[in-house]
Short mmCIF file of C-alpha atoms and ligand atoms in Angstrom, two decimals:
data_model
loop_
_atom_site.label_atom_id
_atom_site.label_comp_id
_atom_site.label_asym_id
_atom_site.label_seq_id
_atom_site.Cartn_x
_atom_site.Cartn_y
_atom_site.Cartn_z
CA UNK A 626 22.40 3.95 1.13
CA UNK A 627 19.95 6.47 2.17
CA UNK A 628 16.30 6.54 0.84
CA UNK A 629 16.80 9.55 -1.72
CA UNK A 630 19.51 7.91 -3.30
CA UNK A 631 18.01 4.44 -3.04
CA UNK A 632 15.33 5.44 -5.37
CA UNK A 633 17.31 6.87 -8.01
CA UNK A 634 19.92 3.90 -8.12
CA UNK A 635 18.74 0.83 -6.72
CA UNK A 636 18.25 -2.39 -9.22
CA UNK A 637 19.86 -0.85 -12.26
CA UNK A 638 23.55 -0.77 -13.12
CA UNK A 639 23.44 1.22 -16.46
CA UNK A 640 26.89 -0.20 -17.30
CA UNK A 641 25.74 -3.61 -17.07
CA UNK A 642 23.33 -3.16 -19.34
CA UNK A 643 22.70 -0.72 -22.70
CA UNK A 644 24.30 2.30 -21.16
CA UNK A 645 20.82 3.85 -21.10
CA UNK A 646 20.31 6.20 -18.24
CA UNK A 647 16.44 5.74 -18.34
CA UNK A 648 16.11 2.05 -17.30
CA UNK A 649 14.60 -0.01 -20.52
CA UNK A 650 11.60 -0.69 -20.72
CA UNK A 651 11.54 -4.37 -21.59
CA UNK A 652 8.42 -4.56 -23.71
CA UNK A 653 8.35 -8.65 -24.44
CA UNK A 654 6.07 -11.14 -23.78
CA UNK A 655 8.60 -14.23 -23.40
CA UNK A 656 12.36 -15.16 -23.62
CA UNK A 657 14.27 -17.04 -25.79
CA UNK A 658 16.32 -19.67 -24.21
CA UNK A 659 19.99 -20.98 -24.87
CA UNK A 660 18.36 -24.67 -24.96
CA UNK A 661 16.66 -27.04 -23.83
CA UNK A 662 18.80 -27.53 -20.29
CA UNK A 663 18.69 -23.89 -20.12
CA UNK A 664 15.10 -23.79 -20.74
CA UNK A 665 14.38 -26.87 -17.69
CA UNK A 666 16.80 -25.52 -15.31
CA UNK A 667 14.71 -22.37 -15.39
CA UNK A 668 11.46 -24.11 -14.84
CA UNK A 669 13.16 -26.30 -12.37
CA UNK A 670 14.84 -22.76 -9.88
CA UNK A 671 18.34 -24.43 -11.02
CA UNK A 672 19.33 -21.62 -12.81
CA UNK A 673 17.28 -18.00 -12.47
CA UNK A 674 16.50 -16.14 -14.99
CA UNK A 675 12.99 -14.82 -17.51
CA UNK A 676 10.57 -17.03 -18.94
CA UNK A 677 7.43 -15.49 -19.40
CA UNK A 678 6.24 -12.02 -18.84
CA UNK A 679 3.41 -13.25 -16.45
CA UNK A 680 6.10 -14.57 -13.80
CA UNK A 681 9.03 -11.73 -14.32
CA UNK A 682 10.09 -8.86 -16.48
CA UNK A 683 13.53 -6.96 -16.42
CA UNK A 684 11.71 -4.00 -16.24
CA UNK A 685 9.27 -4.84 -13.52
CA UNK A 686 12.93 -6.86 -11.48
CA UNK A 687 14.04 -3.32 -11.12
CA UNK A 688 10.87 -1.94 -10.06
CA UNK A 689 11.21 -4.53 -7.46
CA UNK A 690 14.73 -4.38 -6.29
CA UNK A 691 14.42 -0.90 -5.66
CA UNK A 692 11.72 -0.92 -3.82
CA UNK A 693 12.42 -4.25 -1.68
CA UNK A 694 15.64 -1.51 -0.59
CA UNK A 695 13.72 1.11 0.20
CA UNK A 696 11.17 -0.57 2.58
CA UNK A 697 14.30 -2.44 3.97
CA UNK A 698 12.92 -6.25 3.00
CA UNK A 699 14.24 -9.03 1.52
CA UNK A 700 12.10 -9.06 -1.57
CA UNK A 701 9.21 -7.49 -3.41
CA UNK A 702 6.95 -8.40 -6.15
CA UNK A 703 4.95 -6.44 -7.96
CA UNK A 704 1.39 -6.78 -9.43
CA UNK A 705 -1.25 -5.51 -11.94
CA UNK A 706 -3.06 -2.99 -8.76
CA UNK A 707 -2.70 -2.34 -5.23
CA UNK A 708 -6.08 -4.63 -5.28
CA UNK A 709 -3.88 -7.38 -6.33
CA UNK A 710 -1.59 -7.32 -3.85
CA UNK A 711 -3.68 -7.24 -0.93
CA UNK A 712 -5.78 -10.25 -2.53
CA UNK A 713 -2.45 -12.24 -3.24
CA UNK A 714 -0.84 -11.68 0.44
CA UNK A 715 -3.89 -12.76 1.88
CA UNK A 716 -3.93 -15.79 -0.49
CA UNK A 717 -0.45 -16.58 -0.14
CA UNK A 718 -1.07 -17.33 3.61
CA UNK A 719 -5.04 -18.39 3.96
CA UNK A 720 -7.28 -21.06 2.66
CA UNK A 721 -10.80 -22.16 3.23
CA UNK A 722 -11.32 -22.97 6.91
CA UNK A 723 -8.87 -19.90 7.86
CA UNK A 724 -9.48 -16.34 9.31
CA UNK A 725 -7.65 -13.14 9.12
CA UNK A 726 -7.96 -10.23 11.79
CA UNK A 727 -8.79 -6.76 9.87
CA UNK A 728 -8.57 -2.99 10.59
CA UNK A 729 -11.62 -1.46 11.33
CA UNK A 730 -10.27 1.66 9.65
CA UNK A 731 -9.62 0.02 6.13
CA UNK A 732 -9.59 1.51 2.28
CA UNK A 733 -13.18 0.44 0.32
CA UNK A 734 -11.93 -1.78 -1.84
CA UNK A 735 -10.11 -3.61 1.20
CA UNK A 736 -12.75 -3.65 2.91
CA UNK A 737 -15.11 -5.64 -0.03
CA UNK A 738 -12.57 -7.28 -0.96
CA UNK A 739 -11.64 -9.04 2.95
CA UNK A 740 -14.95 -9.05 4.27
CA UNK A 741 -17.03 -10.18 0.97
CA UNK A 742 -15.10 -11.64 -1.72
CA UNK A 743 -12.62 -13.85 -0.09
CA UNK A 744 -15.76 -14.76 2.36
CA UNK A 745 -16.39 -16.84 -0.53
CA UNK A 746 -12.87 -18.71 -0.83
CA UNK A 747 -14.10 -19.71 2.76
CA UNK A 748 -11.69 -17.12 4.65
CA UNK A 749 -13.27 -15.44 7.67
CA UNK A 750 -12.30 -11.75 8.50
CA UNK A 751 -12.55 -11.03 12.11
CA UNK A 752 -12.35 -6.78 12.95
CA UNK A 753 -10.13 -5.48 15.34
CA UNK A 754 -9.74 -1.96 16.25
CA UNK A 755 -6.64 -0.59 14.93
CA UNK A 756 -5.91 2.92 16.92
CA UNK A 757 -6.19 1.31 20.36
CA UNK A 758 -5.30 -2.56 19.81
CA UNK A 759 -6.42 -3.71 23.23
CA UNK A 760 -9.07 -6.83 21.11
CA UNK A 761 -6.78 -8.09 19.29
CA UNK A 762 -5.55 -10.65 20.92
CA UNK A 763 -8.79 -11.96 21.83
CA UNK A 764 -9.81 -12.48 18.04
CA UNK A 765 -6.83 -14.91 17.09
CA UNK A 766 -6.85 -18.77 17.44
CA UNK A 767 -5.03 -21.47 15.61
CA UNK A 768 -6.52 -20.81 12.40
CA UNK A 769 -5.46 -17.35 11.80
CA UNK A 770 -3.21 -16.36 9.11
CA UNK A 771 -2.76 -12.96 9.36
CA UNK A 772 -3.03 -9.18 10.91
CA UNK A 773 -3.96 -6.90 8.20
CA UNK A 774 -3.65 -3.23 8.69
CA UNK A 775 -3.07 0.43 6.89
CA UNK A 776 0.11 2.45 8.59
CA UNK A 777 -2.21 5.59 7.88
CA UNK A 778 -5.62 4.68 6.78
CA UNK A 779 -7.25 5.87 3.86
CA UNK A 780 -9.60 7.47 4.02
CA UNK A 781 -10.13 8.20 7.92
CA UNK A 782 -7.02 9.45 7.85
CA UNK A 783 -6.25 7.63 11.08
CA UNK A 784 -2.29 6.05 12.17
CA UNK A 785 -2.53 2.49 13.61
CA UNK A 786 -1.27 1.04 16.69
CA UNK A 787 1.63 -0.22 15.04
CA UNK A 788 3.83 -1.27 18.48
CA UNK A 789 0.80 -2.75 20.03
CA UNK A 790 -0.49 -4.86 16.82
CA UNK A 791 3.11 -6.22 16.15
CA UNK A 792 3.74 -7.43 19.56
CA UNK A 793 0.36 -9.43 19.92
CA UNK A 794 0.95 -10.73 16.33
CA UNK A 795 5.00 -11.86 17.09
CA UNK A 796 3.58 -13.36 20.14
CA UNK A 797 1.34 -15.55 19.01
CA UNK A 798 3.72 -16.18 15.62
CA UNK A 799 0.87 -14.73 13.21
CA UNK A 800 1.94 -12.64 10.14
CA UNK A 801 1.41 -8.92 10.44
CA UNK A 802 0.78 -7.23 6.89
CA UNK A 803 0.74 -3.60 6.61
CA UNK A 804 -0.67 -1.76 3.48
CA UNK A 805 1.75 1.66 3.63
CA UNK A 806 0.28 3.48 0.49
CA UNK A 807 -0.53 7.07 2.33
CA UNK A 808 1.91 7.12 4.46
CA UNK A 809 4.70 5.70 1.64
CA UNK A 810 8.13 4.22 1.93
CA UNK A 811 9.62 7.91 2.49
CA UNK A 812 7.75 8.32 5.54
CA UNK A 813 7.65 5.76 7.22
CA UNK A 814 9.12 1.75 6.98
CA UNK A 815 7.06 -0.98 8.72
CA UNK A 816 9.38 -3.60 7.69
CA UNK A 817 11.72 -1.33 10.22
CA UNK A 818 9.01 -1.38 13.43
CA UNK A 819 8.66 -5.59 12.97
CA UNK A 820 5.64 -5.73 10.54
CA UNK A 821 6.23 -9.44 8.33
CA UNK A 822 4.82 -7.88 4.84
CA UNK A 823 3.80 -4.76 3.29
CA UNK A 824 1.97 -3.77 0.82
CA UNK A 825 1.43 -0.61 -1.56
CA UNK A 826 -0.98 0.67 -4.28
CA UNK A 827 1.64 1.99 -6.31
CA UNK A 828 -1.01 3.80 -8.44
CA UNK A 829 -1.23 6.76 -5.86
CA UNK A 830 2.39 8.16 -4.23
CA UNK A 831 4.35 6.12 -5.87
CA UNK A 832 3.22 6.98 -9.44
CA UNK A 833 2.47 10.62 -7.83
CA UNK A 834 0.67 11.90 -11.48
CA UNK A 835 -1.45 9.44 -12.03
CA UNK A 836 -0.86 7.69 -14.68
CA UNK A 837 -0.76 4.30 -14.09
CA UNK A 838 -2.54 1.40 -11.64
CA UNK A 839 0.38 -0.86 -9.75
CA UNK A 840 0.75 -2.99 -6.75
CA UNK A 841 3.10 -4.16 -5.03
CA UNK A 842 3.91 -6.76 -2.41
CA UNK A 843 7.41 -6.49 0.10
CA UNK A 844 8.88 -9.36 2.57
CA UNK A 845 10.94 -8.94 5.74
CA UNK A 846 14.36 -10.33 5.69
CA UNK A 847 13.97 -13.76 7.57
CA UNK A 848 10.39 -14.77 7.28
CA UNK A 849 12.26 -18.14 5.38
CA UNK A 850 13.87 -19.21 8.71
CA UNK A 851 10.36 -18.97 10.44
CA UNK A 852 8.14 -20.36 7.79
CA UNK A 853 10.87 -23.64 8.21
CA UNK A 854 9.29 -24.21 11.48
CA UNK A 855 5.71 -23.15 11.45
CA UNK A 856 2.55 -24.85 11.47
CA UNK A 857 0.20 -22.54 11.42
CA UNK A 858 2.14 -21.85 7.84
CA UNK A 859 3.01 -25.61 6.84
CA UNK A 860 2.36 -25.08 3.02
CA UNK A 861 5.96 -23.10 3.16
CA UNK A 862 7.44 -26.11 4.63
CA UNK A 863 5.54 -29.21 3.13
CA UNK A 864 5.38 -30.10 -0.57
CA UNK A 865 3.56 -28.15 -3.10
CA UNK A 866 1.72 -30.48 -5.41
CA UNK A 867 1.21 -27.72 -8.14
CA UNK A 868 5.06 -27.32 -8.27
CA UNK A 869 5.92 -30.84 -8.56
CA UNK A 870 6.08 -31.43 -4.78
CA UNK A 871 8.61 -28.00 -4.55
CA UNK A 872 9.14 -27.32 -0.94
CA UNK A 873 9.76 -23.68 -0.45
CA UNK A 874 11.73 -23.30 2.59
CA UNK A 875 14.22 -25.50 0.56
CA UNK A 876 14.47 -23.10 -1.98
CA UNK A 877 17.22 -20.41 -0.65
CA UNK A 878 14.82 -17.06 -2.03
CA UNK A 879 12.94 -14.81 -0.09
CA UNK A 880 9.67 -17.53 0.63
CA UNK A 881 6.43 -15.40 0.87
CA UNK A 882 7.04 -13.80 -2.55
CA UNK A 883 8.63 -17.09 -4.41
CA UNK A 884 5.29 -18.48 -3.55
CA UNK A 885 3.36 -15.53 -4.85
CA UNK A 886 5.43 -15.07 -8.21
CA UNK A 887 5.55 -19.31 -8.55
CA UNK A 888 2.11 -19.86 -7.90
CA UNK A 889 -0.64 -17.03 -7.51
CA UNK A 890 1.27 -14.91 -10.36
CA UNK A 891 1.60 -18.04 -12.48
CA UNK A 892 -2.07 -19.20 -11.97
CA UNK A 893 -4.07 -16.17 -11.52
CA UNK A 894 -2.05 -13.27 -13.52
CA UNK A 895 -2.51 -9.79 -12.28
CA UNK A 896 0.55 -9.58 -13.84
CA UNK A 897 2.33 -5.46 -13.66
CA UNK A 898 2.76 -4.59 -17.40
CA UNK A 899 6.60 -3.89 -18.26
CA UNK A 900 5.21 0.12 -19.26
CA UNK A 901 3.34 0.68 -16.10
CA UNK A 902 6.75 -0.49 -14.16
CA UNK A 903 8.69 1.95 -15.65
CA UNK A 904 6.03 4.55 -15.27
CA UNK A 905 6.25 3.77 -11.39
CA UNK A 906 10.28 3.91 -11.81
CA UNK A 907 9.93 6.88 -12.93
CA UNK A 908 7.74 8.06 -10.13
CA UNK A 909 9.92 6.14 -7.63
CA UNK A 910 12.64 8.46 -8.29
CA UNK A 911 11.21 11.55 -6.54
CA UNK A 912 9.32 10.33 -3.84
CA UNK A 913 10.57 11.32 -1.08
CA UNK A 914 11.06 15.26 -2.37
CA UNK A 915 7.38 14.83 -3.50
CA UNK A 916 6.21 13.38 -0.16
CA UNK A 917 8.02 16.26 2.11
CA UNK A 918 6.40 18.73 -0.25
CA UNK A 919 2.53 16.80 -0.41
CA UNK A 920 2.85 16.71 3.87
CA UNK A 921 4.32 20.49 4.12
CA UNK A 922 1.69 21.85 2.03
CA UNK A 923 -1.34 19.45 4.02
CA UNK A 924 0.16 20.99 7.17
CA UNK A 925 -0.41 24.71 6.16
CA UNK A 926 -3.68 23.86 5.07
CA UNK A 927 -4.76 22.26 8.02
CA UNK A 928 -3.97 24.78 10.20
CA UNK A 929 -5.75 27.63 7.61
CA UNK A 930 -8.58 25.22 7.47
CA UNK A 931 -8.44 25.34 11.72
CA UNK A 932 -8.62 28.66 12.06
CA UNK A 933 -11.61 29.34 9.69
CA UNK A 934 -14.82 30.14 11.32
CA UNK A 935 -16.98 28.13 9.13
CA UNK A 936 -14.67 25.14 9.50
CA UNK A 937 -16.26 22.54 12.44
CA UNK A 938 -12.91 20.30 12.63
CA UNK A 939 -9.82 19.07 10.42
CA UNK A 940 -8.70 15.65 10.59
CA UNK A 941 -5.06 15.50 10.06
CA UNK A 942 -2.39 13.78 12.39
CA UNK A 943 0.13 16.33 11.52
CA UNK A 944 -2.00 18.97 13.26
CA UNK A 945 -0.88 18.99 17.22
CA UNK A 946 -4.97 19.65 18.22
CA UNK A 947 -5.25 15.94 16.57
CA UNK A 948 -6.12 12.70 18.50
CA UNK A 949 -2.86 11.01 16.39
CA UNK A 950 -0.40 13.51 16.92
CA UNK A 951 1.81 11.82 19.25
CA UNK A 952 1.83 8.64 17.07
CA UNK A 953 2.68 11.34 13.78
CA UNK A 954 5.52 12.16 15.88
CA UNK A 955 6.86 8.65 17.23
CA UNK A 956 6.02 6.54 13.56
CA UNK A 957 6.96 9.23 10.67
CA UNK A 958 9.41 10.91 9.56
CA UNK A 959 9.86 14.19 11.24
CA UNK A 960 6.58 13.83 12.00
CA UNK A 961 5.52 14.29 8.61
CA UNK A 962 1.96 12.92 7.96
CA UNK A 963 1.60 12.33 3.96
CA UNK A 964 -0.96 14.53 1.96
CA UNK A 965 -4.52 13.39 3.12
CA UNK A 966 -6.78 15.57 5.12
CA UNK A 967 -10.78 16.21 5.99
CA UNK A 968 -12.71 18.68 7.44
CA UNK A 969 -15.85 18.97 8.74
CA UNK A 970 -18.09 22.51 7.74
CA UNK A 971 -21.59 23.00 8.89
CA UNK A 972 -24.14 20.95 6.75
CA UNK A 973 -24.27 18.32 3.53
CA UNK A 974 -25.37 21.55 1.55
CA UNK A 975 -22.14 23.49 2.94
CA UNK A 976 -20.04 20.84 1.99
CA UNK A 977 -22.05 20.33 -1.34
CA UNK A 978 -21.07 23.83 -2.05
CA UNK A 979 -17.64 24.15 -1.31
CA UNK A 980 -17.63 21.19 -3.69
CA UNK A 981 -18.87 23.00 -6.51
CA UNK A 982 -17.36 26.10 -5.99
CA UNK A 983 -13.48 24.90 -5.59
CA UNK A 984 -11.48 25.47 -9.33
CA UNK A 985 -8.30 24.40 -8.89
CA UNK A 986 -8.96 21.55 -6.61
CA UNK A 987 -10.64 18.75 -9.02
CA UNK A 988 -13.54 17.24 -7.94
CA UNK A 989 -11.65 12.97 -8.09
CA UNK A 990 -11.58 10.21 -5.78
CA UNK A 991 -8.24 9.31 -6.12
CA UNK A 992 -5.52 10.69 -3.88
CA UNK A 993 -1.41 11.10 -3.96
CA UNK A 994 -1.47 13.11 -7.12
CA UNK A 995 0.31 16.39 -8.14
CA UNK A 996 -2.70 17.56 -8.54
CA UNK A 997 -5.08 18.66 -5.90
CA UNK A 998 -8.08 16.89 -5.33
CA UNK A 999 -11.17 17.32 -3.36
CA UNK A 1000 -13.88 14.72 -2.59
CA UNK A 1001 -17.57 14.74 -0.56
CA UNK A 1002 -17.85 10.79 0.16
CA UNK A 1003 -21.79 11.12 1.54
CA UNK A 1004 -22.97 12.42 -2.10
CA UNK A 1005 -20.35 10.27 -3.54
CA UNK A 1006 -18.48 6.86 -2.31
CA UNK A 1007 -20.34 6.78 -0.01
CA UNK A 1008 -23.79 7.77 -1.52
CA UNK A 1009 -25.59 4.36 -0.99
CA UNK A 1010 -25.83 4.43 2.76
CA UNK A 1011 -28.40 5.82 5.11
CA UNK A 1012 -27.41 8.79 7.51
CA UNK A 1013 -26.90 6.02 9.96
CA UNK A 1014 -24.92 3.88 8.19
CA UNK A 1015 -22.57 7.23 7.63
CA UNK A 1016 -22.19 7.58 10.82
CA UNK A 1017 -21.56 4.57 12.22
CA UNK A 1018 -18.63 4.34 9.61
CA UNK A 1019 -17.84 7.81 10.90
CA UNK A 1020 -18.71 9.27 7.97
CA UNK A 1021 -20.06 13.00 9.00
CA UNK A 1022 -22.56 14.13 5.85
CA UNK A 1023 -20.16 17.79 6.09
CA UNK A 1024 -16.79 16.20 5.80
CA UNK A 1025 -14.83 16.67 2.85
CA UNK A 1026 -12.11 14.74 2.00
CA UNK A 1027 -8.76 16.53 0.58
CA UNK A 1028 -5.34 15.13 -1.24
CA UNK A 1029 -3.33 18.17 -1.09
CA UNK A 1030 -0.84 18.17 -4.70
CA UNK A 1031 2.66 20.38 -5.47
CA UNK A 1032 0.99 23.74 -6.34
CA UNK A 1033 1.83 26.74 -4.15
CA UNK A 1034 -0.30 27.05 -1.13
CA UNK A 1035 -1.13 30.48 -1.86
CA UNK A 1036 -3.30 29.51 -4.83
CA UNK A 1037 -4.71 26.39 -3.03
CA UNK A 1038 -5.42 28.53 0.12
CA UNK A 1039 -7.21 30.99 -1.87
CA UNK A 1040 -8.97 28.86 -3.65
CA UNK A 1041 -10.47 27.10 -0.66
CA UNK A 1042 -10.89 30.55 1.26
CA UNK A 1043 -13.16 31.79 -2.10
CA UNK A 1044 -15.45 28.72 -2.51
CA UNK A 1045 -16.13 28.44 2.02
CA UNK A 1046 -17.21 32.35 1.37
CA UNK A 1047 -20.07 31.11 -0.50
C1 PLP B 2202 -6.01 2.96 -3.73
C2 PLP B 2202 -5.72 2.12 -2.57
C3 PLP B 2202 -5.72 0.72 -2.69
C4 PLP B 2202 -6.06 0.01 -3.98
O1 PLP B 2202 -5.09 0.22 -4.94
P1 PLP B 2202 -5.37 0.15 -6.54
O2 PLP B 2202 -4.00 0.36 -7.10
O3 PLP B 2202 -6.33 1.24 -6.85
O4 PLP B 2202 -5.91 -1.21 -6.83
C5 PLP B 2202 -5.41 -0.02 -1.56
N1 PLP B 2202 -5.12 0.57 -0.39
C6 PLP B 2202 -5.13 1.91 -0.24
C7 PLP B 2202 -4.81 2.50 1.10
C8 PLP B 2202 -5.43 2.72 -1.32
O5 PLP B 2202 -5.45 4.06 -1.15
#
C-alpha cells in the first residue's frame, strides 16, 4: 500500500473489532486473563497478548503497526516523548564502558541528553560531523554501539550524509539510528536508504496541532538475523538474567524493540498513554497532505524571504541557492524539505523586532504545528551563551528561526513583510 493510504488503514480492521470507524481508545490500566495458564503463557511470550498498560495497549498496538508500515520496518514501539525514545534506543544497545558516535548538528535535548546525562550511565559520545561524514570512521572501535543522527536536523536545518554514514556504519557492523521527526515518514524513509532504527518525536508532525507529547521507536526488517551473530551486540544473543535467562534472538519478534518493550518499558516506564496514541492516530492520518502543504508553503517563503533587501540569508534546503539542495533533491520526496526555515536580518535588535512585531506568527519554540511559529534562539534557547559560544554552535545573534503552519501564504507573507518594515 502506498503511504496516504497506509496511514488511514494500517493496524485497525474495524470489522474485527466494535465496528467503530474512529479506532477505540482503550482507556485501561490492565487485562483480565482467561486463567492462570493464560495469565503465565503471557508472561512467559507463549501466547501474545495485554497485560499491563506499561508494556502494551490496543490503542497504542495500532499506533504502532501503522507506523512500523509506513517507515517500512519490522516493528515500532512507542513511548511517553520523543526524549524517551532516543534515551531507550541508546539504552537498548549501550552500557557503561560503551561509546556512541553523535551528530554534530543535533536537537537540544539530544544533545544534553547524549553528551551529559547518559555520560553518567558511563556511555561516551564521540562527535562526528554529519553533512560531510569523512571522521567517522576514525571515531569507532570495538566498543561502539551506535551512529546517531537527525535525517534533517532541528534546528540548523541541515540534511545529513545519509549514504556516507550508512556505509561506514554497515561496514564496520555498528547500528545506525536516525531520528526523522522534521523531515517525517512522508518525506522521506531511512529504514528505505539502510539506516538499522529510527526514531520520531511524535509530538511535532506527527501530532501536527499540538496537542500531545509522543515518541516513538521503529526497527528494520532483519536486524534479528544479525543480532544472532554479533558480538559487539551479545546481550541479543546471550541470556538475559532479568527475563529469567530469555534469549532474544530465540524469540521469533522483531529483537531491538522486544527488548525495549520487555525490559526498558517494563523497568523504566515512559510508557505512551492510550489518549495521547489516539491523539497521534488521529494526526497520523493526514500527514502526508499536511507535510506537502507545511514544505510548499516554507518554499514560497523562502524565496520571499530571499528576495527581501533587509534579509542577510535563508537557510532552507528546499531553496536551490542552499548548500543542501542537491541532497533535498536525492533524499526527499520530490525534493520536498518539511516546514523549518531561518533567516538571517541585520542585527540582534532587527531580529528582536521582527519578533515583536509578527501577529499571526506566535512567538513558541516548538515546531510542526498548524500553526505558524516564529522563534529568536540568542534571546531565547539559546540565551545562556556568550556571543562566542553562539557562534561556534553557528548560532548568528540575527537568525530567526521559522515553522511555517497551513494558513495561506498571503497572510503569512504579509505578515512577515509588515513587521521587517519596522
Ligand atoms: C522535539 C524533538 C525531540 C524531542 O521530542 P519530545 O517529544 O519533545 O520529547 C527530539 N528530536 C527532535 C528533532 C525534535 O524536534
Amino acid at each position: 500500500m502506498e503511504k496516504e493510504t497506509i496511514a488511514l488503514h494500517a493496524g485497525y480492521d474495524q470489522k474485527a473489532g466494535f465496528g467503530t470507524m474512529s479506532v477505540p481508545i482503550f482507556q485501561t490500566t490492565a487485562y483480565d486473563f482467561r486463567d492462570s495458564e493464560h495469565a503465565a503463557n503471557l508472561f512467559a511470550l507463549k501466547e501474545l497478548g495485554p497485560i499491563y498498560t506499561r508494556l502494551t495497549n490496543p490503542t497504542t498496538d495500532v499506533l504502532e503497526t501503522r507506523y512500523a508500515e509506513l517507515e517500512g520496518g519490522a516493528a515500532a514501539i512507542c513511548t511517553a516523548s520523543g526524549q524517551a525514545a532516543i534515551f531507550y534506543a541508546i539504552a537498548n544497545v549501550a552500557e557503561a564502558g560503551d561509546n556512541i558516535i553523535i551528530s554534530d548538528k543535533l536537537y537540544g535535548g539530544s544533545v544534553t541528553l547524549l553528551t551529559h546525562t547518559i555520560k553518567r550511565f558511563g556511555i561516551e559520545a564521540r562527535i562526528f560531523k554529519s553533512s560531510d561524514a569523512g571522521n567517522l570512521e576514525g571515531l569507532i572501535d570495538d566498543k561502539t554501539k551506535a551512529i546517531y543522527f537527525e535525517s534533517l536536523s532541528n534546528p540548523q536545518i541541515a540534511i545529513a550524509d545519509i549514504d556516507t554514514i550508512v556505509e561506514v556504519a554497515k561496514k564496520h557492523g555498528v547500528l545506525t539510528i536516525c531520528d526523522n521527526t522534521v523531515a517525517t515518514a512522508s518525506l522521506f524513509n531511512p529504514i528505505a536508504w539502510g539506516v538499522d532504527i529510527v526514531v520520531h518525536s511524535t509530538s511535532k508532525y506527527t501530532n501536527g496541532q499540538g496537542t500531545a507529547i509522543g515518541g516513538i521507536v521503529v526497527e528494520r526488517n532483519g536486524l534479528n538475523e544479525f543480532f544472532k551473530t554479533s558480538s559487539r551486540y551479545s546481550h541479543f544473543n546471550t541470556p538475559d538474567e532479568s527475563y529469567h535467562g530469555l534469549v532474544y534472538t530465540d524469540v521469533p519478534l522483531p529483537n531491538f524493540c522486544l527488548r525495549i518493550r520487555l525490559s526498558l518499558l517494563r523497568d523504566i516506564g515512559a510508557a505512551q498513554a492510550p489518549f495521547n496514541s489516539w491523539l497521534l492516530i488521529q494526526g497520523l492520518e493526514t500527514l502526508d497532505l499536511r507535510v506537502q502543504k507545511h514544505s510548499d508553503n516554507t518554499l514560497e517563503i523562502a524565496k520571499f524571504l530571499e528576495s527581501h533587501p533587509k534579509v542577510k540569508s535563508v537557510n532552507y534546503p528546499g531553496l536551490e541557492s542552499h548548500s543542501d539542495y542537491a541532497k533535498a533533491q536525492k533524499y526527499f520526496k520530490d525534493g520536498k524539505a518539511s516546514g523549518l526555515l531561518s533567516f538571517d536580518v541585520g542585527s540582534f535588535e532587527e531580529a528582536k523586532n521582527i519578533i515583536d512585531g509578527v501577529k499571526l506568527f506566535s512567538v513558541v519554540v516548538n515546531i510542526g504545528d498548524s500553526k505558524s511559529l516564529i522563534v529568536h534562539p540568542a534571546s531565547t534557547t539559546h540565551s545562556q551563551m556568550t556571543a562566542k559560544e553562539l557562534l561556534s554552535a553557528g548560532i548568528n545573534p540575527a537568525t530567526i528561526r521559522l515553522s511555517i503552519g497551513l494558513e495561506n501564504t498571503k497572510d503569512l507573507i504579509d505578515d512577515l513583510a509588515k513587521a521587517l518594515e519596522l
